[in-house]
Coordinates of C-alpha atoms in Angstrom, one line a residue:
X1 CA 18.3 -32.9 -1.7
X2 CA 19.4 -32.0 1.7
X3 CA 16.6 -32.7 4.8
X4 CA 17.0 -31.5 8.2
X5 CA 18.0 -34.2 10.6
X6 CA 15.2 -33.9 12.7
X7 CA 12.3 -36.3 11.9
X8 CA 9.2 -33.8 13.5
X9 CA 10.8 -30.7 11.4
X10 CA 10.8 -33.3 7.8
X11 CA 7.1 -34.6 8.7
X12 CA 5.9 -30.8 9.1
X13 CA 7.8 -29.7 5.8
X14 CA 6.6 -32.9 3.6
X15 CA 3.0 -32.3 5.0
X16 CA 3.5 -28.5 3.5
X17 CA 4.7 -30.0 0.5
X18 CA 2.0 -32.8 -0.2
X19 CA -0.8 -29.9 0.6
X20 CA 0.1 -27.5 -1.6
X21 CA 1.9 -25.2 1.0
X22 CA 4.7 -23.5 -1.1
X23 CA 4.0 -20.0 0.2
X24 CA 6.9 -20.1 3.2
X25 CA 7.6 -16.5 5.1
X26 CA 10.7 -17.3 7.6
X27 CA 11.8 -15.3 10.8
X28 CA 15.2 -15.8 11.0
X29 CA 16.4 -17.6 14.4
X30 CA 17.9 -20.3 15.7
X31 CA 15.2 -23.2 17.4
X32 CA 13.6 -23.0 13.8
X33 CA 16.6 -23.9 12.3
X34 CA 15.4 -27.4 11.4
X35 CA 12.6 -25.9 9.6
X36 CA 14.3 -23.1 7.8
X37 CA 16.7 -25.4 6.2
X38 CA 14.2 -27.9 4.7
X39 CA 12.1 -25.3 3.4
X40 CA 14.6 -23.4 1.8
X41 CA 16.4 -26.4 0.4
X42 CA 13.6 -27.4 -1.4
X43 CA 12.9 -25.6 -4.4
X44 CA 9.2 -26.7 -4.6
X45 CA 8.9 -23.6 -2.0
X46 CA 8.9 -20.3 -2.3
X47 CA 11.0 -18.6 0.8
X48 CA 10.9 -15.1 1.8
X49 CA 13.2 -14.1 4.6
X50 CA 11.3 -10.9 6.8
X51 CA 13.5 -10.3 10.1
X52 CA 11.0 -8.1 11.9
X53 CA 8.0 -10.7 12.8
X54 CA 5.2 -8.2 13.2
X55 CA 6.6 -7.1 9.1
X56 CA 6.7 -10.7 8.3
X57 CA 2.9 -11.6 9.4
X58 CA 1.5 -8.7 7.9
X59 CA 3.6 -9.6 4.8
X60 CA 2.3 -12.6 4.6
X61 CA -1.5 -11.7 5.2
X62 CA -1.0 -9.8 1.9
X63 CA 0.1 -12.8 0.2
X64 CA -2.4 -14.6 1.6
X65 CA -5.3 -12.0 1.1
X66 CA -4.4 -12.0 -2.9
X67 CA -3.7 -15.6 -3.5
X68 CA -6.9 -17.2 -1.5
X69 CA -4.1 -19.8 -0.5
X70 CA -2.5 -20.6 2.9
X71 CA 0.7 -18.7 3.5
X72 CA 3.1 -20.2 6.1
X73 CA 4.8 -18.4 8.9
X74 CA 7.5 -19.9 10.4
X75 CA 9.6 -18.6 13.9
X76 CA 11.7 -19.0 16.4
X77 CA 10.6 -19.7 20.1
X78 CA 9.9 -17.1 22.4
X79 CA 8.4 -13.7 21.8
X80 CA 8.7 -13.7 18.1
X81 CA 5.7 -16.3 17.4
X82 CA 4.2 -13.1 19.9
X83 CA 4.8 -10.3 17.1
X84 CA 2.7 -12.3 14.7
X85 CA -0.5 -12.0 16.8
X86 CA -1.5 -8.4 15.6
X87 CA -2.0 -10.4 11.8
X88 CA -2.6 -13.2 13.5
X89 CA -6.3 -11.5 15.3
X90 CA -6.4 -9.5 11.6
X91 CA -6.8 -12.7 9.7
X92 CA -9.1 -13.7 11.9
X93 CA -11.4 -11.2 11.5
X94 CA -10.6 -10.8 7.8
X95 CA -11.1 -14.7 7.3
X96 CA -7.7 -15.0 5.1
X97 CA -5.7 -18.2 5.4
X98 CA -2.5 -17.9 7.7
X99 CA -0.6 -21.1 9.1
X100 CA 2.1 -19.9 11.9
X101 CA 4.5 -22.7 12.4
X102 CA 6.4 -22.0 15.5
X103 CA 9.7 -23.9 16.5
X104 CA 9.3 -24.5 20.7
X105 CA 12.0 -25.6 23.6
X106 CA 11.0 -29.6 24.5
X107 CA 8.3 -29.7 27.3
X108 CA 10.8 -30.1 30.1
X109 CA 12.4 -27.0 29.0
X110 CA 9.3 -24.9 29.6
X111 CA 9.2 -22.5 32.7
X112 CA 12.7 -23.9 34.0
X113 CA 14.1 -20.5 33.3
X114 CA 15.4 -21.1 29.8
X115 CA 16.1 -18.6 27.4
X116 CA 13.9 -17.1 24.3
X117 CA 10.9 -19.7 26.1
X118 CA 7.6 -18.9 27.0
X119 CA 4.1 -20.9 27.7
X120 CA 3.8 -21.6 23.4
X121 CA 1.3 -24.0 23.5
X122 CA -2.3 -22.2 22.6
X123 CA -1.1 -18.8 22.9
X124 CA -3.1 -17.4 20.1
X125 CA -6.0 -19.4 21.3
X126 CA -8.9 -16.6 21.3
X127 CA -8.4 -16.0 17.6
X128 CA -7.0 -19.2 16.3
X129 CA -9.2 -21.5 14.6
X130 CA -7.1 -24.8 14.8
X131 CA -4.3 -25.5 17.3
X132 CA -1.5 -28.4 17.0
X133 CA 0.4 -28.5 19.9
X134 CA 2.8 -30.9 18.5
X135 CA 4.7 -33.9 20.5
X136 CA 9.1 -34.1 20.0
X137 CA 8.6 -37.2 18.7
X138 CA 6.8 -38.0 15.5
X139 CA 3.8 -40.1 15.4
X140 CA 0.5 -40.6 13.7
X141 CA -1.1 -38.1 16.4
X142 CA 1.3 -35.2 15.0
X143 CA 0.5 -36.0 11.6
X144 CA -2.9 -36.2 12.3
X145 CA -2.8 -32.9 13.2
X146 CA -0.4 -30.8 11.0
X147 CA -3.0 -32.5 8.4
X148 CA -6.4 -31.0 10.0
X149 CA -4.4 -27.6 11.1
X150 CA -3.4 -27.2 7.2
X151 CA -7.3 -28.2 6.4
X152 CA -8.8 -26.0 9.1
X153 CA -7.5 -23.1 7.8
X154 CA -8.0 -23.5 3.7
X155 CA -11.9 -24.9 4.7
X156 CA -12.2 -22.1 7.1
X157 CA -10.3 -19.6 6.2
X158 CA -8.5 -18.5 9.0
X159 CA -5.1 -18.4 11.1
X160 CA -4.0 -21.3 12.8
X161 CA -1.1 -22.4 15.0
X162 CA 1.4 -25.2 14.5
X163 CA 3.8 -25.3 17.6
X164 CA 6.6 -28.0 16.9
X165 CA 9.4 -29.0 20.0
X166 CA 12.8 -29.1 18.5
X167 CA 15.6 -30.4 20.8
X168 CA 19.4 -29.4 20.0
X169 CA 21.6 -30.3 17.7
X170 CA 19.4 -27.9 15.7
X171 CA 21.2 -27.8 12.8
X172 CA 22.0 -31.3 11.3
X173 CA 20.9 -32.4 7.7
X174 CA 20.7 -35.3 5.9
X175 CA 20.7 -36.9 2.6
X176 CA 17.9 -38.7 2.8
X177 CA 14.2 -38.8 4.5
X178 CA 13.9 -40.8 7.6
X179 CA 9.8 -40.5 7.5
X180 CA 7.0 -40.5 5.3
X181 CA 4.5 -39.0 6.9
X182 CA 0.9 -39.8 6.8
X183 CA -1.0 -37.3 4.2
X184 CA -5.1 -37.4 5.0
X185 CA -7.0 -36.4 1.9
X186 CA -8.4 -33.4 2.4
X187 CA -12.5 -33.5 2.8
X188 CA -14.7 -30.0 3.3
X189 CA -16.6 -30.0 5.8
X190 CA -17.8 -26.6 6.2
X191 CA -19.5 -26.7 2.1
X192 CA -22.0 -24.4 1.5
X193 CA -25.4 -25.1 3.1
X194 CA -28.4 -26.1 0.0
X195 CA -30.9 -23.2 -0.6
X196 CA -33.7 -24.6 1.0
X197 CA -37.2 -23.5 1.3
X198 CA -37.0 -19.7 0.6
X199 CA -40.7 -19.5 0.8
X200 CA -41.0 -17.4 3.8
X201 CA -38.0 -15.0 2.7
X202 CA -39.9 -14.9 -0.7
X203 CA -43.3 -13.6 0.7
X204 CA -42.0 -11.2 3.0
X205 CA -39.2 -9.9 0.1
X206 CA -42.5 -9.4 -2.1
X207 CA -44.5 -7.5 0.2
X208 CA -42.1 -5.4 1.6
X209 CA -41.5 -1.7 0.1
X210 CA -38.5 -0.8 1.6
X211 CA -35.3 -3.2 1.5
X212 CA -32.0 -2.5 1.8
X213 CA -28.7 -4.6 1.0
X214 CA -25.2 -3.5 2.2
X215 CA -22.3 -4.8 1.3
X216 CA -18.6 -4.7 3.3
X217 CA -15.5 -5.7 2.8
X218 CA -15.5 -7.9 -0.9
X219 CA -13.2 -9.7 -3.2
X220 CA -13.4 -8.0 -7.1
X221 CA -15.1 -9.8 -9.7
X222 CA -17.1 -11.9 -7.2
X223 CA -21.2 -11.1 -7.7
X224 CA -22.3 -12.2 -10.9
X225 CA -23.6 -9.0 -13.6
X226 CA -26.9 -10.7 -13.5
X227 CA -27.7 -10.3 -10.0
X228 CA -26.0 -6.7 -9.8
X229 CA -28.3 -5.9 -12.0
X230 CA -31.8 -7.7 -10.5
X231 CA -30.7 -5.8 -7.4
X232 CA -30.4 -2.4 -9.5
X233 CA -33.4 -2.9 -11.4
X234 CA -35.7 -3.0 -8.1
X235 CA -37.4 -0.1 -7.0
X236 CA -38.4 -1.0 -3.6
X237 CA -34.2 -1.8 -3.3
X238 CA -31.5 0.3 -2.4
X239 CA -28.3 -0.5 -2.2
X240 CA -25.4 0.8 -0.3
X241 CA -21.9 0.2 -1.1
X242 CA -18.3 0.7 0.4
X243 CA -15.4 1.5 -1.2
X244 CA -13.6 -2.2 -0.1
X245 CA -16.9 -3.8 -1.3
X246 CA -15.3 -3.7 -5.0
X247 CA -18.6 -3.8 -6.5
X248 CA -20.2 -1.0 -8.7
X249 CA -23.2 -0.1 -10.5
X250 CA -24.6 3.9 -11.6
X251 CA -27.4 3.1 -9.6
X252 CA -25.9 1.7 -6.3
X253 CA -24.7 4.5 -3.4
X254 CA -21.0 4.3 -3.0
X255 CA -20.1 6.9 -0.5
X256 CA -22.9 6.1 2.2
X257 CA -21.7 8.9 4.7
X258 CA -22.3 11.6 2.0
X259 CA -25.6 10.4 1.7
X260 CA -27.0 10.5 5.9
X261 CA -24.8 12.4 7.6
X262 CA -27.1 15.3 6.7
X263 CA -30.2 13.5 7.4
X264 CA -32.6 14.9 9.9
X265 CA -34.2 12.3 12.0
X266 CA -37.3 12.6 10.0
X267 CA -34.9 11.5 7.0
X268 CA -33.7 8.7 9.1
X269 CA -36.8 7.2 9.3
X270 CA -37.9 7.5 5.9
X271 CA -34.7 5.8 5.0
X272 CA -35.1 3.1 7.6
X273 CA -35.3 -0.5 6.0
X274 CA -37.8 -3.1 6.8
X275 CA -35.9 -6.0 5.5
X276 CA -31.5 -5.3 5.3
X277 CA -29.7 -7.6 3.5
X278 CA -26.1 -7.8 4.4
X279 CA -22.6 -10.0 2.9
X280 CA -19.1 -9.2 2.9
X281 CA -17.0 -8.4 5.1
X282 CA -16.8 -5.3 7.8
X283 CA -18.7 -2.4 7.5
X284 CA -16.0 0.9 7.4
X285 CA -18.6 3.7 7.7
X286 CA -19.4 4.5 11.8
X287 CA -22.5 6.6 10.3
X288 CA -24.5 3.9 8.9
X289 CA -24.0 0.9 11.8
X290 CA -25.3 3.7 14.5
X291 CA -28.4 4.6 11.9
X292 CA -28.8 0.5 11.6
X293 CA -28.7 0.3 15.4
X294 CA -30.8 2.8 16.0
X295 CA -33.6 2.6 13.2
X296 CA -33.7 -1.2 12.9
X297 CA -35.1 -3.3 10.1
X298 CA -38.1 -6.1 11.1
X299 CA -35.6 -8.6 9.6
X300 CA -31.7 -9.1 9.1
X301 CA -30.5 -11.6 6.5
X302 CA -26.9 -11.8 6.4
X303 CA -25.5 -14.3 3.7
X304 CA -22.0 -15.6 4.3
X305 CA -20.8 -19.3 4.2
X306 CA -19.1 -19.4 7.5
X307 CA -19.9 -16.2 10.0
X308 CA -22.7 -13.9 10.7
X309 CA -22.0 -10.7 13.2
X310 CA -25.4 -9.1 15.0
X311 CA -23.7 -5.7 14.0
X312 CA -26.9 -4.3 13.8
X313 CA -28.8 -5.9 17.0
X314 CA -31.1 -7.1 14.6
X315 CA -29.8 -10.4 13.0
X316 CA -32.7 -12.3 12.1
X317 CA -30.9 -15.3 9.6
X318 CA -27.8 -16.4 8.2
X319 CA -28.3 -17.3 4.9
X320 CA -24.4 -20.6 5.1
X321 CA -24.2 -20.1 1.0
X322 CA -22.6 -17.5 -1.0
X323 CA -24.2 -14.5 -2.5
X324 CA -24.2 -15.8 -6.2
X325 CA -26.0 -19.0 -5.2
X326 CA -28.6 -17.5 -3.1
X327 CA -29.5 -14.3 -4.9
X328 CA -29.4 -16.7 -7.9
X329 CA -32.3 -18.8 -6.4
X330 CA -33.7 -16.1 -4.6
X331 CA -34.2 -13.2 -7.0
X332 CA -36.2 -15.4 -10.0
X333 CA -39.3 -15.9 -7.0
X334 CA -39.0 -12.3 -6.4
X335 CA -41.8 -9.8 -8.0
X336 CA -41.5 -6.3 -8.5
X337 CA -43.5 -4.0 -5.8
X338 CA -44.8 -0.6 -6.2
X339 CA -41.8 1.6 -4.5
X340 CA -40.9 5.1 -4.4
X341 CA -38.1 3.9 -1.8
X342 CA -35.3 4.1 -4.4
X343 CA -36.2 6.9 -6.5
X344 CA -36.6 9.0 -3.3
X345 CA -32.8 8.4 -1.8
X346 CA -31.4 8.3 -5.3
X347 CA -32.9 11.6 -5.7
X348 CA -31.1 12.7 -2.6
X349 CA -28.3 11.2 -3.5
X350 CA -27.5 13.1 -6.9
X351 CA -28.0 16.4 -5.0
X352 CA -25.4 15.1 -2.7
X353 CA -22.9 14.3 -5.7
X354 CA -23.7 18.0 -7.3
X355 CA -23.2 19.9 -3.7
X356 CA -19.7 17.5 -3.1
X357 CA -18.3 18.4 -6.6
X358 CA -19.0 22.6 -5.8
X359 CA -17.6 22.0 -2.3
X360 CA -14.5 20.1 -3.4
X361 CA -14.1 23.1 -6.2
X362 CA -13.4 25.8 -4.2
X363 CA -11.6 24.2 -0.6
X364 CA -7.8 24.6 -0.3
X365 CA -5.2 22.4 -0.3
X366 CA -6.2 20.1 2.3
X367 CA -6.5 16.5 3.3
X368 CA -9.9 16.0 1.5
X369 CA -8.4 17.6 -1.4
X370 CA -5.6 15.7 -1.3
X371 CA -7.2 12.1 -1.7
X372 CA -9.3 13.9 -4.5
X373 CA -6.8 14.4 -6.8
X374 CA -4.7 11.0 -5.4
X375 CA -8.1 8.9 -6.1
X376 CA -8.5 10.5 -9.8
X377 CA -5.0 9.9 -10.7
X378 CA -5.0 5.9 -10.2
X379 CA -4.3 4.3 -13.3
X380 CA -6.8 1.8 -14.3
X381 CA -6.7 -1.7 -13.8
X382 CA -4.6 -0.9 -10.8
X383 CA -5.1 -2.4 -7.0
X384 CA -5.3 0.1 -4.1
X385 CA -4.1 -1.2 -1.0
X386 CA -5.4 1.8 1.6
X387 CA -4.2 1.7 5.9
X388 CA -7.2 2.8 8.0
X389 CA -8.1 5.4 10.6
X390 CA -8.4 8.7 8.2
X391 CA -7.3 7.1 4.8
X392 CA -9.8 4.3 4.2
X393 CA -12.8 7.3 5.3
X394 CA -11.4 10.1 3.4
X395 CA -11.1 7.1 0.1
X396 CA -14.5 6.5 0.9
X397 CA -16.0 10.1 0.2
X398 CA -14.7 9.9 -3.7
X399 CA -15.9 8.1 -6.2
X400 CA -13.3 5.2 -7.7
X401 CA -12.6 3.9 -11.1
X402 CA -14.3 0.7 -11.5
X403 CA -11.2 -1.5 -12.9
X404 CA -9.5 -0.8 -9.5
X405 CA -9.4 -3.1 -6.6
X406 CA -9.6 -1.8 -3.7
X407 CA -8.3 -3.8 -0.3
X408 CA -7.8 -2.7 3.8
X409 CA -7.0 -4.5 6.8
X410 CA -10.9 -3.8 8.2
X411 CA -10.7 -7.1 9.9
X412 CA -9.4 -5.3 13.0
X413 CA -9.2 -2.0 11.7
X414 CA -5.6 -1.3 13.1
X415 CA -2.9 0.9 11.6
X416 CA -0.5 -1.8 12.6
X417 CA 1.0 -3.3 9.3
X418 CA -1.0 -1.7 6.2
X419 CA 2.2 -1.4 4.5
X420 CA 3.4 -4.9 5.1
X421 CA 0.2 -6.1 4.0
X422 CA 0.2 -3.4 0.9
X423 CA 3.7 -5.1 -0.1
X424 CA 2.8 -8.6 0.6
X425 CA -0.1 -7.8 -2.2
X426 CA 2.0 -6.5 -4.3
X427 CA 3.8 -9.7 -4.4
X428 CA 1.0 -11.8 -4.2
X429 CA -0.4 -10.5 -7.5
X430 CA 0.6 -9.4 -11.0
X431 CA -1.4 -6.5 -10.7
X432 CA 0.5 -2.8 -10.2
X433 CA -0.1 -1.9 -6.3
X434 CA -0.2 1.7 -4.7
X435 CA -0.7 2.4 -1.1
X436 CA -2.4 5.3 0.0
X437 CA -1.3 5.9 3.8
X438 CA -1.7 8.3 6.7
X439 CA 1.9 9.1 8.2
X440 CA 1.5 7.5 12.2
X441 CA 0.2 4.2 10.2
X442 CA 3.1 4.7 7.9
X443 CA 5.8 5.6 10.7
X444 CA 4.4 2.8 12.6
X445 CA 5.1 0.3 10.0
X446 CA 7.8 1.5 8.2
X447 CA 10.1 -1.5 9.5
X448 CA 8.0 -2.8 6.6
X449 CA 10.6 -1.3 4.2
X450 CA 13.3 -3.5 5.5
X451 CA 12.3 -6.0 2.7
X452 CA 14.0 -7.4 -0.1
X453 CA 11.4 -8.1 -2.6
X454 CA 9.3 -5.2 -3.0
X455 CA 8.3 -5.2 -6.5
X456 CA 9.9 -2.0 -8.4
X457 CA 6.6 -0.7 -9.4
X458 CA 5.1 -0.9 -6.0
X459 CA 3.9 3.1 -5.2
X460 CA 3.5 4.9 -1.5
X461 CA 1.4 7.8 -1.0
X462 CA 2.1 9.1 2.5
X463 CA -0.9 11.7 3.6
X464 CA 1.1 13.9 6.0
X465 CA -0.8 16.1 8.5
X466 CA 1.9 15.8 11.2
X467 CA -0.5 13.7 13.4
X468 CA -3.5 11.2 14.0
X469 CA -5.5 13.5 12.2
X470 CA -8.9 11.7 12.4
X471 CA -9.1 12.5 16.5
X472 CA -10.0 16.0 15.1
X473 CA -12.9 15.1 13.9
X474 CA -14.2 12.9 16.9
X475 CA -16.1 14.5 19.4
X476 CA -14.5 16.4 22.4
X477 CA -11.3 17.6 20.8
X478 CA -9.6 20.4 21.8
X479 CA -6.8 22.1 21.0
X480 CA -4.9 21.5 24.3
X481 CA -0.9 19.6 25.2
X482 CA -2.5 16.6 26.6
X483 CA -4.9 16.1 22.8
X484 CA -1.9 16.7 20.7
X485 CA 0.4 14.5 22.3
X486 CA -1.6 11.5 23.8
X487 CA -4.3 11.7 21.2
X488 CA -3.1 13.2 17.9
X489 CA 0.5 12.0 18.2
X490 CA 2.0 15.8 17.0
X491 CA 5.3 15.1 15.1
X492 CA 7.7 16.6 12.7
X493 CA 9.2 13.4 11.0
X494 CA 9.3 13.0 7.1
X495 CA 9.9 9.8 5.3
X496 CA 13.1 11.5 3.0
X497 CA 15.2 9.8 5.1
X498 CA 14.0 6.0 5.4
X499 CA 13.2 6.4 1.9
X500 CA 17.1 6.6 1.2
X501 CA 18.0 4.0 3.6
X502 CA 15.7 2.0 1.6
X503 CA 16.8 2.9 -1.7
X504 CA 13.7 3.9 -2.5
X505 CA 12.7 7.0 -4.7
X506 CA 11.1 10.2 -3.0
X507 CA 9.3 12.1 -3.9
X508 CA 7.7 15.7 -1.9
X509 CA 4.3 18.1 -2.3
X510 CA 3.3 20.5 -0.5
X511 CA 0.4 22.3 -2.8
X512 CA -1.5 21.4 -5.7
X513 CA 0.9 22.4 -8.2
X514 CA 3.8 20.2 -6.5
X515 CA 1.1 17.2 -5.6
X516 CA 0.7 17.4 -9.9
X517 CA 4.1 16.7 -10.6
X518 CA 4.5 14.9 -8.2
X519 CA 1.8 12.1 -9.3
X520 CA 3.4 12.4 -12.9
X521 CA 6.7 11.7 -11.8
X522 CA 5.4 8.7 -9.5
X523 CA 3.8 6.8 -12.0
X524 CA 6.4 7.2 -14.4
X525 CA 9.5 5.8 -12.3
X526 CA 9.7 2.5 -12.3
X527 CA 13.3 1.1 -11.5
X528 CA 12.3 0.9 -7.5
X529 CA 9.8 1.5 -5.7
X530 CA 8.9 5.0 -4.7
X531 CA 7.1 7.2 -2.3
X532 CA 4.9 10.4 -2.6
X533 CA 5.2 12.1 0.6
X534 CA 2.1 15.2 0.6
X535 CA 2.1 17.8 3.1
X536 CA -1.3 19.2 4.4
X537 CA -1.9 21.5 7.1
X538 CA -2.5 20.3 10.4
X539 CA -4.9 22.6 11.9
X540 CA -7.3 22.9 8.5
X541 CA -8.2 19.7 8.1
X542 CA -10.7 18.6 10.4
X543 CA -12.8 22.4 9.7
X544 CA -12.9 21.2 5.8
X545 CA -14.3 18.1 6.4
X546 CA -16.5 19.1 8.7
X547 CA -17.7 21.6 6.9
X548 CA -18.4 19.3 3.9
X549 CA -20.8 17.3 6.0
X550 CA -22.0 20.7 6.7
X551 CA -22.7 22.1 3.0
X552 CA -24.4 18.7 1.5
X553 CA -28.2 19.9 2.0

């Protein structure tokens, strides 16, 4: 076995080891050289090599996101541990488990005018959850805490920072370890709180005619049938779902926007909750936190084992347990109520399904009627990965097949890296992956193609409307130079040509007939991965959907 020479670099890499660490993304460069070469030397790892760093975080988010695991980062000093931070802040929001070990310059090295060197120490330190600012030499202290920052982030899940000094001759091995580093046994702190006294939550559950639970961002295959169902079953309950929330039921409301963007304020109140019962993740739809702010519920129970946003203003308890336990324990002290609360919005509701399916009938090709047809074709059992701003709201207007997983970067909600993250998934799980995308996400990212293990099934559909299409549909746009190029982003580029840098198969539609075959030949080509990139028109867009909202009543 070969070890680097450098005794800090073969205490971080045997810590890895010991912890179940095998997950190891590497920047090329040259101060992480120690590092690189004991990783990769040992086959107990598994070593991807991403170039562009903001590619390589994102990458490994996706890994990350899919496996539940740590996944380690590792760079070279300067700005490249700085093009991590936009996954870095994602992570952190998204609570997935990301360790960025960053090779430094020695102390006296620092601000002495050095090259590739900046102030390392505690630079993600607003979004970081642990931070080992590590000593040159090794010692109990540094083990201490490549041990807790390795800890932090699988109890916690979240990013956290390892910065490690590495003085020259960078490149040195050995045959043989020169340290055996101390290993603590890992010991959670941060368990789930016991269900205590539910009494008071009990009484005012049972008296209350009018509750509400919304759920965000959630793994698949998480809530338990039982309690789906208890929660369905309830008259006095309604429950509002997202498309990320992976969790369905006939009776549940999956495309909340659909429902209240037509309401009148009357309607509005009528729908307002007494009790709202939140877990998950972040909420997509704009619509229902401004109803929620504005029409709030007496109480706000929010039931997640580590974090609890006021979203709302309203925040009344966080329930430190996850949903099964507590609905588990919960829901058998419940009693049914007399409630016409969920018959009345479900009513609603199925009016809004009929007018969507006559609306989507007879509009053009479009958008709206692209993610249609896009949505309907997934094949089952498949995992949509989907970059925000238009695409995750559009996908949130159609109903999904069940059997599909559905995941976003909503933990910041920036278009910066969906398609790293999409093919980090893809290789982070068996499952097949496609990637629905807008094109300024996609253009944005596309370094993300620059990638050598992209899985040969892995699919890209590429929504392109030749701009930030979703700034029409904000308030105050107008059709002027200064909206179409600082706001919209007007362009004429296509992916053709990236596509056949990156040996990747292309595919073009334009209409409906085209967007057809084109879906047909995606899903049947196989020996690389491919992209679908659909043309819509620019300037129709926004009136469509709009006029949706528009023809719901």
């Amino acid at each position: 076995m070969i070890y680097p020479k450098i005794p800090l670099a073969q205490s971080i890499i045997q810590i890895c080891l010991e912890k179940g660490i095998t997950n190891i993304i590497i920047s090329p460069g040259s101060r992480n050289a120690p590092l690189t070469i004991g990783f990769v030397s040992n086959p107990a790892f598994q070593c991807y090599s991403i170039a562009d760093e903001r590619c390589a975080a994102f990458f490994a988010l996706g890994i990350a996101q899919q496996t539940g695991q740590p996944t380690a980062l590792v760079c070279t000093s300067g700005s490249a541990l700085l093009n991590y931070y936009p996954a870095f802040a994602e992570a952190f929001y998204s609570q997935i488990p990301l360790i960025v070990i960053s090779a430094d310059r020695p102390q006296s090295k620092i601000d002495i005018g050095d090259g590739q060197t900046i102030r390392q120490e505690n630079v993600y330190i607003n979004h970081s959850i642990y931070n080992a600012n590590l000593h040159e030499d090794v010692s109990l202290e540094n083990d201490k805490k490549i041990n807790e920052a390795i800890d932090t982030a699988r109890a916690q899940k979240g990013p956290v920072h390892i910065n490690a000094p590495f003085e020259e001759p960078l490149y040195e091995t050995v045959s043989e370890l020169a340290v055996k580093p101390i290993i603590n046994t890992y010991v959670k702190e941060n368990q789930p709180e016991t269900i205590g006294d539910l009494a008071d939550m009990v009484a005012a559950w049972n008296k209350t005619t009018r509750k509400m639970v919304l759920v965000g961002v959630n793994e698949p295959d998480t809530i338990n049938k039982e309690i789906i169902d208890g929660l369905a079953n309830d008259k006095s309950v309604v429950v509002l779902t997202e498309t990320t929330s992976n969790l369905h039921h006939p009776s549940f409301i999956n495309s909340i926007d659909t429902l209240i963007t037509p309401f009148t304020a009357t309607d509005f109140e009528d729908f307002q909750p007494e009790i709202l019962v939140t877990f998950g993740g972040m909420i997509v739809s704009k619509r229902i936190k401004a109803f929620l702010r504005k029409y709030k519920p007496k109480q706000h129970w929010h039931i997640d084992t580590l974090r609890a946003y006021d979203t709302f203003g309203a925040l009344s308890k966080h329930i430190k347990t996850n949903p099964n336990d507590f609905f588990k324990a919960f829901l058998p002290q419940t009693k049914s109520i007399e409630s016409d609360y969920f018959l009345r919005i479900n009513k609603i509701n199925d009016l809004r399904k009929v007018r969507a399916k006559e609306y989507l009938s007879k509009i053009p090709f479009s958008d709206f009627k692209v993610f249609e047809k896009v949505i309907e074709s997934l094949p089952k059992d498949s995992q949509l990965q989907i970059s925000n701003s238009s695409a995750i709201r559009y996908a949130q207007l159609i109903d999904i097949d069940s059997s599909i997983s559905v995941f976003c970067n909503r933990g910041t909600s920036g278009i910066d890296g969906s398609t790293s993250t999409a093919i980090g998934a893809a290789v982070g799980n068996s499952k097949p992956v496609v990637f629905i995308t807008g094109d300024i996400s996609f253009l944005y990212d596309s370094n993300a193609l620059w990638n050598s293990y992209i899985p040969k099934n892995f699919k890209i559909i590429i929504i392109n409307n030749g701009g930030g299409g979703i700034f029409r549909i904000l308030p105050g746009h107008q059709e002027q130079p200064v909206f179409n190029t600082f706001f919209e982003t007007s362009h004429h580029l296509t992916a053709e040509h990236l596509a056949g840098m990156f040996k990747m198969n292309y595919i073009k539609a334009d209409n409906e007939s085209s967007l057809q075959s084109g879906l047909e030949t995606l899903y049947n080509v196989n020996e690389a991965p491919a992209i679908l990139e659909i043309f819509t028109p620019t300037v129709e867009n926004d009136k469509i959907l709009l006029q949706f909202f528009k023809e719901l009543l």
